[in-house]
Short mmCIF file of C-alpha atoms in Angstrom, two decimals:
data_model
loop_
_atom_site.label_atom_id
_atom_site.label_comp_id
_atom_site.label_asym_id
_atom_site.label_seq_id
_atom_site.Cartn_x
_atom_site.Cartn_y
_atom_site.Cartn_z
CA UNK A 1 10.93 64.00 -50.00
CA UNK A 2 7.82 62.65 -47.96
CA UNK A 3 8.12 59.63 -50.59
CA UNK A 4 11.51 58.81 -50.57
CA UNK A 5 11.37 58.72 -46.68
CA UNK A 6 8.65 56.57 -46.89
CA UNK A 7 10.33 53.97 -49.24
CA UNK A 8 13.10 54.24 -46.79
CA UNK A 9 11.35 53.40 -43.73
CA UNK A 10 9.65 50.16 -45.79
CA UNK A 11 13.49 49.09 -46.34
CA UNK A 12 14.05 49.43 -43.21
CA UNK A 13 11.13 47.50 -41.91
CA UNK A 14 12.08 44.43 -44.56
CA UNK A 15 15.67 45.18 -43.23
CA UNK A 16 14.69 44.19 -39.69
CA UNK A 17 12.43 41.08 -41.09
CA UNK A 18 15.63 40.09 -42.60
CA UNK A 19 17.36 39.64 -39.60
CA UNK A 20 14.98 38.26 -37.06
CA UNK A 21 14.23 35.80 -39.74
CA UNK A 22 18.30 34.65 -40.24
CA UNK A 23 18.62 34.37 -36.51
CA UNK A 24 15.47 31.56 -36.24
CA UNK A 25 16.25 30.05 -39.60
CA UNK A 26 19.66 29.54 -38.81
CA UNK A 27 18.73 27.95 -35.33
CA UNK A 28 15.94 25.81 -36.38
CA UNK A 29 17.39 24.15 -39.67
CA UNK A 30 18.67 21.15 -39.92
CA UNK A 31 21.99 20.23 -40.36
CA UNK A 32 21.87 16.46 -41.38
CA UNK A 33 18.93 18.24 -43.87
CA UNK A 34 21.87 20.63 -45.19
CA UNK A 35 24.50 17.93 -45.58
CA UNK A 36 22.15 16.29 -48.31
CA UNK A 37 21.63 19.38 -49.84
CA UNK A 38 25.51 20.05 -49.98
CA UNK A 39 25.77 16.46 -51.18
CA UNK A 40 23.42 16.82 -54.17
CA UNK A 41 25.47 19.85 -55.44
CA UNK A 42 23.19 23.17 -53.54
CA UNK A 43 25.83 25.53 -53.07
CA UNK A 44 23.61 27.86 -50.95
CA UNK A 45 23.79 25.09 -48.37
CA UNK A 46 27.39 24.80 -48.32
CA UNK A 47 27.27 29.05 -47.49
CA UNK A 48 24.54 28.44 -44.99
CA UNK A 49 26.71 25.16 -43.02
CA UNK A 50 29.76 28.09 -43.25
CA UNK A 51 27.78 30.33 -40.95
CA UNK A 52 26.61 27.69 -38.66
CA UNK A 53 30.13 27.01 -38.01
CA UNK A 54 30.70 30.25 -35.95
CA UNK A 55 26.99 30.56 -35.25
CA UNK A 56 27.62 32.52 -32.13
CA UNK A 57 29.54 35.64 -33.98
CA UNK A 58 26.77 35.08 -36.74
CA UNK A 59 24.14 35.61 -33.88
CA UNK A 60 25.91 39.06 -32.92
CA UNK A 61 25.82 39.95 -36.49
CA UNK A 62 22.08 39.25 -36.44
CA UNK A 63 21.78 41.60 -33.21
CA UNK A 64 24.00 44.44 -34.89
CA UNK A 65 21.60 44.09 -37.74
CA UNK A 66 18.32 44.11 -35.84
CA UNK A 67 19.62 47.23 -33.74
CA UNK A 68 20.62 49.82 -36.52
CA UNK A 69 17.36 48.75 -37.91
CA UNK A 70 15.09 49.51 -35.19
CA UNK A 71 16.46 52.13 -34.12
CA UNK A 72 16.77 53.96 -37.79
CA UNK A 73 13.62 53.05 -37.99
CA UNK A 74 12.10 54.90 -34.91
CA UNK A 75 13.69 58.12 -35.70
CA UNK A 76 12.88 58.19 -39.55
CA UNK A 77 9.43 56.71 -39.01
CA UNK A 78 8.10 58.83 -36.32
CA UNK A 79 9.18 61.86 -37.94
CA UNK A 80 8.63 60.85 -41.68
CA UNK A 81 4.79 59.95 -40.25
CA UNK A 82 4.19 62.69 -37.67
CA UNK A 83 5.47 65.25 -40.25
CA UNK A 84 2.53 63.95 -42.49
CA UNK A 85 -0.13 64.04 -39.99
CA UNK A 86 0.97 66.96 -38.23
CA UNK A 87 -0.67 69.33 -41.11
CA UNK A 88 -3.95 67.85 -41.67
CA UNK A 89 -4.62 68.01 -38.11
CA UNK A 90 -4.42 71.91 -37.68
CA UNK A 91 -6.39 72.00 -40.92
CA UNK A 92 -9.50 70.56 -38.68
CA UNK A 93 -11.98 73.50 -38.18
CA UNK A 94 -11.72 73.03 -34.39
CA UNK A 95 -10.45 75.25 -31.58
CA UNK A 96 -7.95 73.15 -29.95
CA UNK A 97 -6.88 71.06 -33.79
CA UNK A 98 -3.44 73.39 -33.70
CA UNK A 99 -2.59 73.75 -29.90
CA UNK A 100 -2.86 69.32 -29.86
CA UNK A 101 -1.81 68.68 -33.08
CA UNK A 102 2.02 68.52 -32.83
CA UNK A 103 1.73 65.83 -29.68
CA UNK A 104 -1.31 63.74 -31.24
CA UNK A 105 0.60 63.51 -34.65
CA UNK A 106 3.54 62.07 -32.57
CA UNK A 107 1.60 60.02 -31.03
CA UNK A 108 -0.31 58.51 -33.73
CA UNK A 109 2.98 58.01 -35.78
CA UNK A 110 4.65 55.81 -32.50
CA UNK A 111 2.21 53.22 -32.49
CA UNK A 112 1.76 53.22 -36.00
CA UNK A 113 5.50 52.53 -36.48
CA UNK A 114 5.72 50.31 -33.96
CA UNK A 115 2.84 48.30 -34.59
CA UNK A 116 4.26 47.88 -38.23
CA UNK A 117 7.92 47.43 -36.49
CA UNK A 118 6.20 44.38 -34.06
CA UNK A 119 4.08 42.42 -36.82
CA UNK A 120 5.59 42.71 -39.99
CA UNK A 121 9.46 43.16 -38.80
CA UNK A 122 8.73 40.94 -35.82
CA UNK A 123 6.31 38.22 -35.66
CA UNK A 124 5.66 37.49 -39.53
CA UNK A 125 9.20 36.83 -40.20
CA UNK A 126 9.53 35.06 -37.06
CA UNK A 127 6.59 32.75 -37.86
CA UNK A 128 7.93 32.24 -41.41
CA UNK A 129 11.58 31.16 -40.43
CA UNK A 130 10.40 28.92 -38.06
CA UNK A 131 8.03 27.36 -40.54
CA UNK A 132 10.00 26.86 -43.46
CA UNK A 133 14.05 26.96 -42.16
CA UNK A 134 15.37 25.37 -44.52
CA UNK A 135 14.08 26.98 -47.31
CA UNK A 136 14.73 30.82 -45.14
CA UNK A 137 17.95 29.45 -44.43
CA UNK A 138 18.99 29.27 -48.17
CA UNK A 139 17.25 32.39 -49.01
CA UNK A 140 19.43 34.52 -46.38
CA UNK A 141 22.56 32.62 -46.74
CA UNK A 142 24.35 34.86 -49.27
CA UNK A 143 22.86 38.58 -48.20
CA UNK A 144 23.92 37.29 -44.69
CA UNK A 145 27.35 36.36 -45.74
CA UNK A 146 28.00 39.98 -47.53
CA UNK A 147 26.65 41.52 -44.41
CA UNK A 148 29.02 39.28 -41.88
CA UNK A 149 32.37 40.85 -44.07
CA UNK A 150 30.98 44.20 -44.16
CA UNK A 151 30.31 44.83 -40.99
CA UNK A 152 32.97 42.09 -39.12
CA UNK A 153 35.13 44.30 -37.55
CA UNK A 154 32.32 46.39 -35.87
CA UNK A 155 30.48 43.05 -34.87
CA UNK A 156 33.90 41.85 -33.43
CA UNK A 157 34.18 45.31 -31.69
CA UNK A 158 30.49 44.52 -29.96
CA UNK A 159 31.70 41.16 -28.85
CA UNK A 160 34.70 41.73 -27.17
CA UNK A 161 33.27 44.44 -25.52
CA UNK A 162 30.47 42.34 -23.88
CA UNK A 163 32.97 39.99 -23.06
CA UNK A 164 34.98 42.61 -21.55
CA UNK A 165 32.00 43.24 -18.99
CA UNK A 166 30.74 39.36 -18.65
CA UNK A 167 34.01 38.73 -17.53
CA UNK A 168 34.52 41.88 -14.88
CA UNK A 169 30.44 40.77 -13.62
CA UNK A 170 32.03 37.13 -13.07
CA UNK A 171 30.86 35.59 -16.17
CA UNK A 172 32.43 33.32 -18.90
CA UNK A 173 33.01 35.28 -22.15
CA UNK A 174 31.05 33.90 -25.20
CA UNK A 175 32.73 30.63 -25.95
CA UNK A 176 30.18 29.34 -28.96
CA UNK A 177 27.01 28.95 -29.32
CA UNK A 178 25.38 25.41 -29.40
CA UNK A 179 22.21 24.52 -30.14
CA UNK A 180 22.14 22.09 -26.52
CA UNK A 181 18.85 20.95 -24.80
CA UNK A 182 18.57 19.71 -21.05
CA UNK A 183 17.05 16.18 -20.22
CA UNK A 184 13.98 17.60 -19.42
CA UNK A 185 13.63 19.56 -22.35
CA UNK A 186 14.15 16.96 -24.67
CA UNK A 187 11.60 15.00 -22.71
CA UNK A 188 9.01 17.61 -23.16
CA UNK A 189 9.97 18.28 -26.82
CA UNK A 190 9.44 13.76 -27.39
CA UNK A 191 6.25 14.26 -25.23
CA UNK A 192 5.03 16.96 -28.04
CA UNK A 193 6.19 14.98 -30.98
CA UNK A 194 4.37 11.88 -29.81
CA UNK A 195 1.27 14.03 -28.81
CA UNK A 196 1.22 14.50 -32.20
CA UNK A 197 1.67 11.29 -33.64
CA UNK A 198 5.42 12.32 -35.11
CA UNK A 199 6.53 8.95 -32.94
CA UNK A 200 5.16 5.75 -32.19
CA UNK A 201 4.50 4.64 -28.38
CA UNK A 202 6.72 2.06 -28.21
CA UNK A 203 9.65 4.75 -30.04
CA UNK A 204 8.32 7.20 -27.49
CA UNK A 205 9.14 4.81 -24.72
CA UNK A 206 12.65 3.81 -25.63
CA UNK A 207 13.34 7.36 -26.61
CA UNK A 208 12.41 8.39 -22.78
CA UNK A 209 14.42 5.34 -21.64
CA UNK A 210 17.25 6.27 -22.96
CA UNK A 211 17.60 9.73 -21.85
CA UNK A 212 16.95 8.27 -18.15
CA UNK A 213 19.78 6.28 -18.03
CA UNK A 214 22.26 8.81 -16.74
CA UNK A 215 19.96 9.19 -13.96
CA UNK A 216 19.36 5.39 -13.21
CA UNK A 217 22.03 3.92 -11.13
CA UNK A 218 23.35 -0.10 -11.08
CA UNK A 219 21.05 -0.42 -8.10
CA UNK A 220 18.54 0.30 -9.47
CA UNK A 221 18.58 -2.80 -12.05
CA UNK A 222 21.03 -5.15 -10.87
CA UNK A 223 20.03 -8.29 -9.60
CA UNK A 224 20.40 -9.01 -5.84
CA UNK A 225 22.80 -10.85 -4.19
CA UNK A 226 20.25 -13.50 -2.81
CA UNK A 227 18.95 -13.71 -6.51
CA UNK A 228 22.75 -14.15 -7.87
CA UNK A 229 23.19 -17.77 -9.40
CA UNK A 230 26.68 -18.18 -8.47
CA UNK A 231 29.42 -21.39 -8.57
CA UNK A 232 31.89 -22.51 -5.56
CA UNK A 233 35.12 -22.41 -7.33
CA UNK A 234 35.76 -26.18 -5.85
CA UNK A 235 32.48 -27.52 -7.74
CA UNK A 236 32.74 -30.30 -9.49
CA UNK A 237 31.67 -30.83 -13.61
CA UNK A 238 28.29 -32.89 -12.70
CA UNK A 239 27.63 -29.82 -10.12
CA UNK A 240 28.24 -27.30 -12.37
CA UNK A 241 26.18 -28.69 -15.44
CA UNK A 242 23.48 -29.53 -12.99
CA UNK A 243 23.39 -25.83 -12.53
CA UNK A 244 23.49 -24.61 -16.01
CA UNK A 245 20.86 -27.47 -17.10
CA UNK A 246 17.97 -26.13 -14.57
CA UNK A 247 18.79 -22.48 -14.11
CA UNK A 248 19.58 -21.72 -17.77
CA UNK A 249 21.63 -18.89 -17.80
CA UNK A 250 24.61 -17.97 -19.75
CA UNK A 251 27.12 -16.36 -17.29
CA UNK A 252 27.44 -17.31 -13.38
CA UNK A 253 29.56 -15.71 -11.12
CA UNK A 254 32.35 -17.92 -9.48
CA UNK A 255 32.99 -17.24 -5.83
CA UNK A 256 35.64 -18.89 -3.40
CA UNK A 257 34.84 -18.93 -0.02
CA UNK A 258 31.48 -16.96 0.17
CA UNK A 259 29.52 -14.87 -2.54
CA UNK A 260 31.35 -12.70 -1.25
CA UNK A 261 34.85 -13.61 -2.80
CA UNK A 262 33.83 -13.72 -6.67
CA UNK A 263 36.69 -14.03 -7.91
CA UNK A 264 36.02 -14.24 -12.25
CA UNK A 265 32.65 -15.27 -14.07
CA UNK A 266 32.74 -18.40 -16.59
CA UNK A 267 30.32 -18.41 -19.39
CA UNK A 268 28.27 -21.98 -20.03
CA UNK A 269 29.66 -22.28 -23.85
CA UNK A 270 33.01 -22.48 -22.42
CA UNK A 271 31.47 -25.45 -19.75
CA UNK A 272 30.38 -27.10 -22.92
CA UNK A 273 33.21 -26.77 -25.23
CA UNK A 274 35.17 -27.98 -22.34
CA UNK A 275 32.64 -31.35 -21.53
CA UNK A 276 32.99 -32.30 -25.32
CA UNK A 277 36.75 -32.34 -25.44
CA UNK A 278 36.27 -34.06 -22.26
CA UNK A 279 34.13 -36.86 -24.57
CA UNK A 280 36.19 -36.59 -26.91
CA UNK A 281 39.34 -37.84 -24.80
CA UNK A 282 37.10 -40.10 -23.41
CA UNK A 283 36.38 -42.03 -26.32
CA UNK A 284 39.73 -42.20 -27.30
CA UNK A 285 40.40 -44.00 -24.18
CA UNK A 286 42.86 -41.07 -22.95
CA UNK A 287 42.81 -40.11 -19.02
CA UNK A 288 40.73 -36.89 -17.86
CA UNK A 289 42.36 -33.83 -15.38
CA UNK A 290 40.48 -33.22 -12.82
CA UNK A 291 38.09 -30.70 -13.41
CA UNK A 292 38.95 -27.14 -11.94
CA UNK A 293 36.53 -24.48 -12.25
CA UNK A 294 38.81 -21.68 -11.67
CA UNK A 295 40.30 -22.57 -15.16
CA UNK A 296 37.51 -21.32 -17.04
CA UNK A 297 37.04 -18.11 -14.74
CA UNK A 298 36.77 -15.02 -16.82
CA UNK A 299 38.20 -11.81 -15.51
CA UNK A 300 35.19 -10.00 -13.77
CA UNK A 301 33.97 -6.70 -13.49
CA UNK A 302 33.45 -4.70 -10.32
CA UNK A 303 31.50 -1.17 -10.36
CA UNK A 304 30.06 0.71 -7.68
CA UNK A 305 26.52 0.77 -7.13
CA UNK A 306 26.36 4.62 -7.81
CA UNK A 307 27.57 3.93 -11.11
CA UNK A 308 25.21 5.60 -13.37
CA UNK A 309 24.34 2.80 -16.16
CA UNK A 310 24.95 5.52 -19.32
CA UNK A 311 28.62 5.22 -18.15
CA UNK A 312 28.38 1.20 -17.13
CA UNK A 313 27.71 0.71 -21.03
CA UNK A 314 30.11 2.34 -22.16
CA UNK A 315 32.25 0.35 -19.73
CA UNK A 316 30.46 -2.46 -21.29
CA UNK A 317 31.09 -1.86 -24.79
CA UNK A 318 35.34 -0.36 -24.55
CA UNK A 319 36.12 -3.84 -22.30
CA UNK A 320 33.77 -6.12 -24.60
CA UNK A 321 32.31 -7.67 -21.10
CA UNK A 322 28.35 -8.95 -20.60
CA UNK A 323 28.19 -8.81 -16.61
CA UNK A 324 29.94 -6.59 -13.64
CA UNK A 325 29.64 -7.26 -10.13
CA UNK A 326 27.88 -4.60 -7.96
CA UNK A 327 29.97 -3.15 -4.82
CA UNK A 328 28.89 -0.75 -1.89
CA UNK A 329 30.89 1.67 -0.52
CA UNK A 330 32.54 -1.02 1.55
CA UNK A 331 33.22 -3.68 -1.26
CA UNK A 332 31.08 -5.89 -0.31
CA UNK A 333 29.23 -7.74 -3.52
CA UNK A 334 25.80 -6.63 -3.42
CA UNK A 335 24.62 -7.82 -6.73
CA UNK A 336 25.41 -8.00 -10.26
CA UNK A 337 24.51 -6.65 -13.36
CA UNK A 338 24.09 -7.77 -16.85
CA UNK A 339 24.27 -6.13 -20.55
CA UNK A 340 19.97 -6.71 -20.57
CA UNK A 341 19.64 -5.01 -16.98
CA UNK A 342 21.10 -2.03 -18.82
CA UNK A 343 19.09 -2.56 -22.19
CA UNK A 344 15.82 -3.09 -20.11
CA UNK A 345 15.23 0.82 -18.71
CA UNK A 346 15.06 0.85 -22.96
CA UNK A 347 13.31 -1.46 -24.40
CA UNK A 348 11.70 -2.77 -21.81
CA UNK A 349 11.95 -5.99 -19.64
CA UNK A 350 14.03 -8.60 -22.10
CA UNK A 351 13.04 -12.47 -21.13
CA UNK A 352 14.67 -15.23 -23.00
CA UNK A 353 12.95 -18.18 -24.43
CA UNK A 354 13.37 -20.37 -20.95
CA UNK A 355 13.14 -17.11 -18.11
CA UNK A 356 9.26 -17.92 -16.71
CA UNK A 357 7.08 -14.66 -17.03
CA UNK A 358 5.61 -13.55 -13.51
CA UNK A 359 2.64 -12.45 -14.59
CA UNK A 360 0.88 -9.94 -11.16
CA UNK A 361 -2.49 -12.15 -10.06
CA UNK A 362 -5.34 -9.87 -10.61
CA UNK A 363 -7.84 -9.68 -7.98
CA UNK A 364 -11.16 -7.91 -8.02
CA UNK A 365 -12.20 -4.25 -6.96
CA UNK A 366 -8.81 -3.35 -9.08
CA UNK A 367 -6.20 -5.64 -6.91
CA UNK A 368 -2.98 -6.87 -7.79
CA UNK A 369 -0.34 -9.13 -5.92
CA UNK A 370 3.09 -8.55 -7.30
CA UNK A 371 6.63 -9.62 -6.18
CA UNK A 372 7.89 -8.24 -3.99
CA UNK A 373 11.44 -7.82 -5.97
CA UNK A 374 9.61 -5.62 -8.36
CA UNK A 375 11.76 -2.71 -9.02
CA UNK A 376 9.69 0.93 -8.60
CA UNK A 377 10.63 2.25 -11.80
CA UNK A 378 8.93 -1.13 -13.08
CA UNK A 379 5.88 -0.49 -10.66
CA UNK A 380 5.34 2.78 -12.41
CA UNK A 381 5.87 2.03 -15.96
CA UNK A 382 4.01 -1.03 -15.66
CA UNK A 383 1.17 -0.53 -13.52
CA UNK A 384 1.00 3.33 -13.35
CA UNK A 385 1.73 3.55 -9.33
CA UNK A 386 4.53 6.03 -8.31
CA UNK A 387 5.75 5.73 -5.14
CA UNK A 388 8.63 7.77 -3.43
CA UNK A 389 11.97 6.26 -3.44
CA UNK A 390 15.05 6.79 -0.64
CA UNK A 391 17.90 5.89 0.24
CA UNK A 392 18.55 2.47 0.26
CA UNK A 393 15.75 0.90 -1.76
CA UNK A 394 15.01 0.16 -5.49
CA UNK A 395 12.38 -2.50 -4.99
CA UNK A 396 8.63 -2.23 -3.76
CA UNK A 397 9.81 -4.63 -0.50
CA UNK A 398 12.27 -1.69 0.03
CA UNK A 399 9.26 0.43 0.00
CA UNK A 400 7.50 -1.89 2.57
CA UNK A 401 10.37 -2.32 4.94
CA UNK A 402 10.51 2.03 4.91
CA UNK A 403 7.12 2.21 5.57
CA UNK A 404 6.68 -0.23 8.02
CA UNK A 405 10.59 0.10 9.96
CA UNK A 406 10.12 -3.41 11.17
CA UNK A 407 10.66 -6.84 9.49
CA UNK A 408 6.62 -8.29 8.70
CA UNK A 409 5.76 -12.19 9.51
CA UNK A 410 3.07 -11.33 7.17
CA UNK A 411 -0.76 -9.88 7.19
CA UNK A 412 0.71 -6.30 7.75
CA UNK A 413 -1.03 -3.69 5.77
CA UNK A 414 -1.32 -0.18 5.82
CA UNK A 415 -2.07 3.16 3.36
CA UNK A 416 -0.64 5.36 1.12
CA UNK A 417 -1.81 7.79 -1.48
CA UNK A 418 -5.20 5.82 -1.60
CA UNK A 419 -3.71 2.46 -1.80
CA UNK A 420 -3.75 -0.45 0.58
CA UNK A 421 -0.48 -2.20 0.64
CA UNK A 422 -0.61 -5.58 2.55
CA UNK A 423 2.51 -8.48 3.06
CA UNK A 424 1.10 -11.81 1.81
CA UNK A 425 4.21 -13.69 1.63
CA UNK A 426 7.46 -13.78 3.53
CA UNK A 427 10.79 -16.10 2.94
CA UNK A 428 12.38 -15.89 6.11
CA UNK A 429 12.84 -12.16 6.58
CA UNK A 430 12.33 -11.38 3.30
CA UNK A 431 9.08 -9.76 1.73
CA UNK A 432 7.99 -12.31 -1.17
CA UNK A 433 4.50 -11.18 -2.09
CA UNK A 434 2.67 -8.04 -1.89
CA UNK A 435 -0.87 -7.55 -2.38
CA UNK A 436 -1.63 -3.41 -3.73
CA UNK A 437 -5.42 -2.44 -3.09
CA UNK A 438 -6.52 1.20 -4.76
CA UNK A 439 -9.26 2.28 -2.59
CA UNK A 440 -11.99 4.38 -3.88
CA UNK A 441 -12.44 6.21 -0.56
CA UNK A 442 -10.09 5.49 2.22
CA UNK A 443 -11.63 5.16 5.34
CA UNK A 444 -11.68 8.30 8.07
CA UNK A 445 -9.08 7.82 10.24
CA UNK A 446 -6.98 5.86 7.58
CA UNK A 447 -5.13 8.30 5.39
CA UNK A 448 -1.77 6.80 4.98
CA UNK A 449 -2.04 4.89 8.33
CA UNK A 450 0.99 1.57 9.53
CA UNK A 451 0.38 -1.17 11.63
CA UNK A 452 2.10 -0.84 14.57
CA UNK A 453 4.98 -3.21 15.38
CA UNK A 454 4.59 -6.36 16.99
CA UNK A 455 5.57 -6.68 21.02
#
């Protein structure tokens, strides 16, 4: 009897192995990984994507399983064990061997059973599932499956009872179960991968970008309404192509009255098509309209500012449109914002073949004098300084005007977080250059100290 209890207990050990290893096989495999197997003819893959597609109920299954396990376990073990030790004790030639030997047998036989309960129906199969899914995945598939129809109607029993008393606590009911990962997870998980050389920088980079830009707003990137290059709508053709030949761009914004009014966007191959038929009439002696910008005026895009650029591109991509114009809460233009702005939190700044490359002047004692335009996000990816943002401001002159609260004439400096920050350069009230000192030591007196404003 001793023996058959003891070949009992060892099933039941494997039998809770079993289980804890379907549960972390099942969550950590692969799916695109099964597909291939399913498409090269495994048919243990095709059972294994069937349980994944109710993954939730198969989860409940896997607690059922782990339950009736343990706890058969604990009552046949301890006894099955204790009953064994139990005897030899109170053979010991001792006085006290058969007053203690009932309570140290049970005792013995608990941690023996539940040491053997933790490691080898616990943290072996654990470890092993998590190592090799796939290939626990397949192995379970079918014993799993046989299990799920044997014991369904008890497993659905379990289930809508605990949804019974999720819902009474205030709870939603179990509605699936999906394998989903926050943000922030998924950043930590690409930080581990890349630790470990799984990704290259430059993939770890545009990985990172892209999961930021649901957080990034249009404001963030767009370009600023001072820094638009924009057409009057009553321009004429030398004007216009006078434009496109020194600023180079592709798109420009057509406004009527103001930059303010925009009312379309015209795109330089249509200016060109349009000059050759021009040429072309010419030549043939034929007379030439007058030339009307607002002809060529493309329907334009307005967003708010708020607009978080994971939704602008998708904007982007249903309407088939390069460029949006960038409202406040007012509608007042406050910028624009083109296809590369959005690409740029990804890949990283995009330049064309004629866009001039600032390149920050590089000082020594670890000094650097940057536009003032620079965007923070840029400053931090590009230069590793992080400074706070706030309401209102993208840009490091944003930063300058918060820090300061008054408009510099230039020469202003003051601290932060062991850097010197001083105005070089102003454009009428505008902040052009910035000079960014890291101090080794910041002087007593001058933690994170402002110049005062001028009478």
């Amino acid at each position: 009897m001793p023996l058959v209890n003891i070949f009992v207990v060892v099933l039941l050990v494997a039998a809770n192995g079993f289980f804890v290893a379907c549960e972390f096989s099942l969550v950590a495999v692969r799916p695109t990984r099964l597909q291939q197997l399913k498409e090269a003819g495994d048919s243990r893959a095709a059972v294994v994507a069937h349980l994944l597609k109710d993954l939730d109920r198969i989860l409940s299954g896997v607690q059922v399983g782990i339950t009736i396990s343990s706890l058969a376990l604990g009552w046949l073990g301890e006894v099955t064990l204790a009953g064994m030790l139990e005897p030899l004790l109170r053979s010991l030639e001792v006085p006290w061997a058969a007053a203690v030997a009932h309570t140290v047998a049970i005792t013995v036989a608990f941690l023996a059973i539940s040491s053997m309960h933790v490691v080898l129906g616990e943290l072996v199969p654990k470890s092993m599932a998590l190592q090799r899914a796939e290939k626990v995945a397949l192995l379970i598939a079918r014993p799993m499956a046989v299990f799920m129809i044997a014991f369904g109607p008890l497993i659905g029993l379990f289930d809508s009872a605990s949804n019974v008393i999720l819902r009474a606590m205030g709870y939603r009911g179990t509605v699936g179960h999906a394998l989903v990962r926050s943000a922030e997870e998924l950043r930590l998980l690409l930080q581990q991968v890349h630790q470990h050389g799984v990704v290259a920088p430059q993939q770890a980079r545009m990985l990172e970008g892209a999961l930021a830009l649901s957080e990034v707003e249009v404001r963030q990137v767009m370009v600023p309404r001072r820094d638009m290059v924009c057409l009057p709508a009553n321009a004429s053709l030398l004007h216009v192509l006078e434009v496109v030949r020194t600023r180079r761009r592709s798109r420009y914004p057509v406004f009527d009255a103001s930059p303010e009014q925009v009312i379309g966007a015209v795109h330089a191959k249509d200016l060109f098509r349009h000059l050759e038929e021009r040429l072309q009439r010419a030549e043939r002696g034929e007379s030439l309209p007058p030339f009307d910008l607002r002809l060529f005026a493309r329907e334009c895009l307005f967003v708010p500012e708020t607009k978080p650029l994971a939704e602008l591109i998708e904007v982007f991509r249903r309407k088939r449109v390069h460029l949006a114009m960038v409202v406040d809460e007012f509608g007042s233009v406050q910028g624009m914002v083109t296809l590369a702005d959005i690409v740029e939190p990804i890949v990283g700044e995009v330049r064309d073949e004629y866009e001039a490359v600032p390149v920050p002047a590089a000082a020594s004692g670890g000094e650097i004098v940057l536009d003032a335009r620079t965007s923070l996000h840029d400053l931090e990816q590009q230069h590793r300084i992080e400074l706070p943002t706030g309401p209102g401001f993208e840009t490091l002159a944003g930063f300058i005007l918060n820090r300061l609260g008054y408009i510099p004439t230039g020469g202003e400096s003051f601290l932060h977080d062991g850097l010197r920050f001083t105005v070089l350069e102003m454009e009428g009230r505008r902040v052009a250059r910035v000079r960014i000192e890291r101090l080794a030591e910041p002087a007593r007196g001058e933690v994170d100290s402002v110049d005062p404003a001028p009478p």
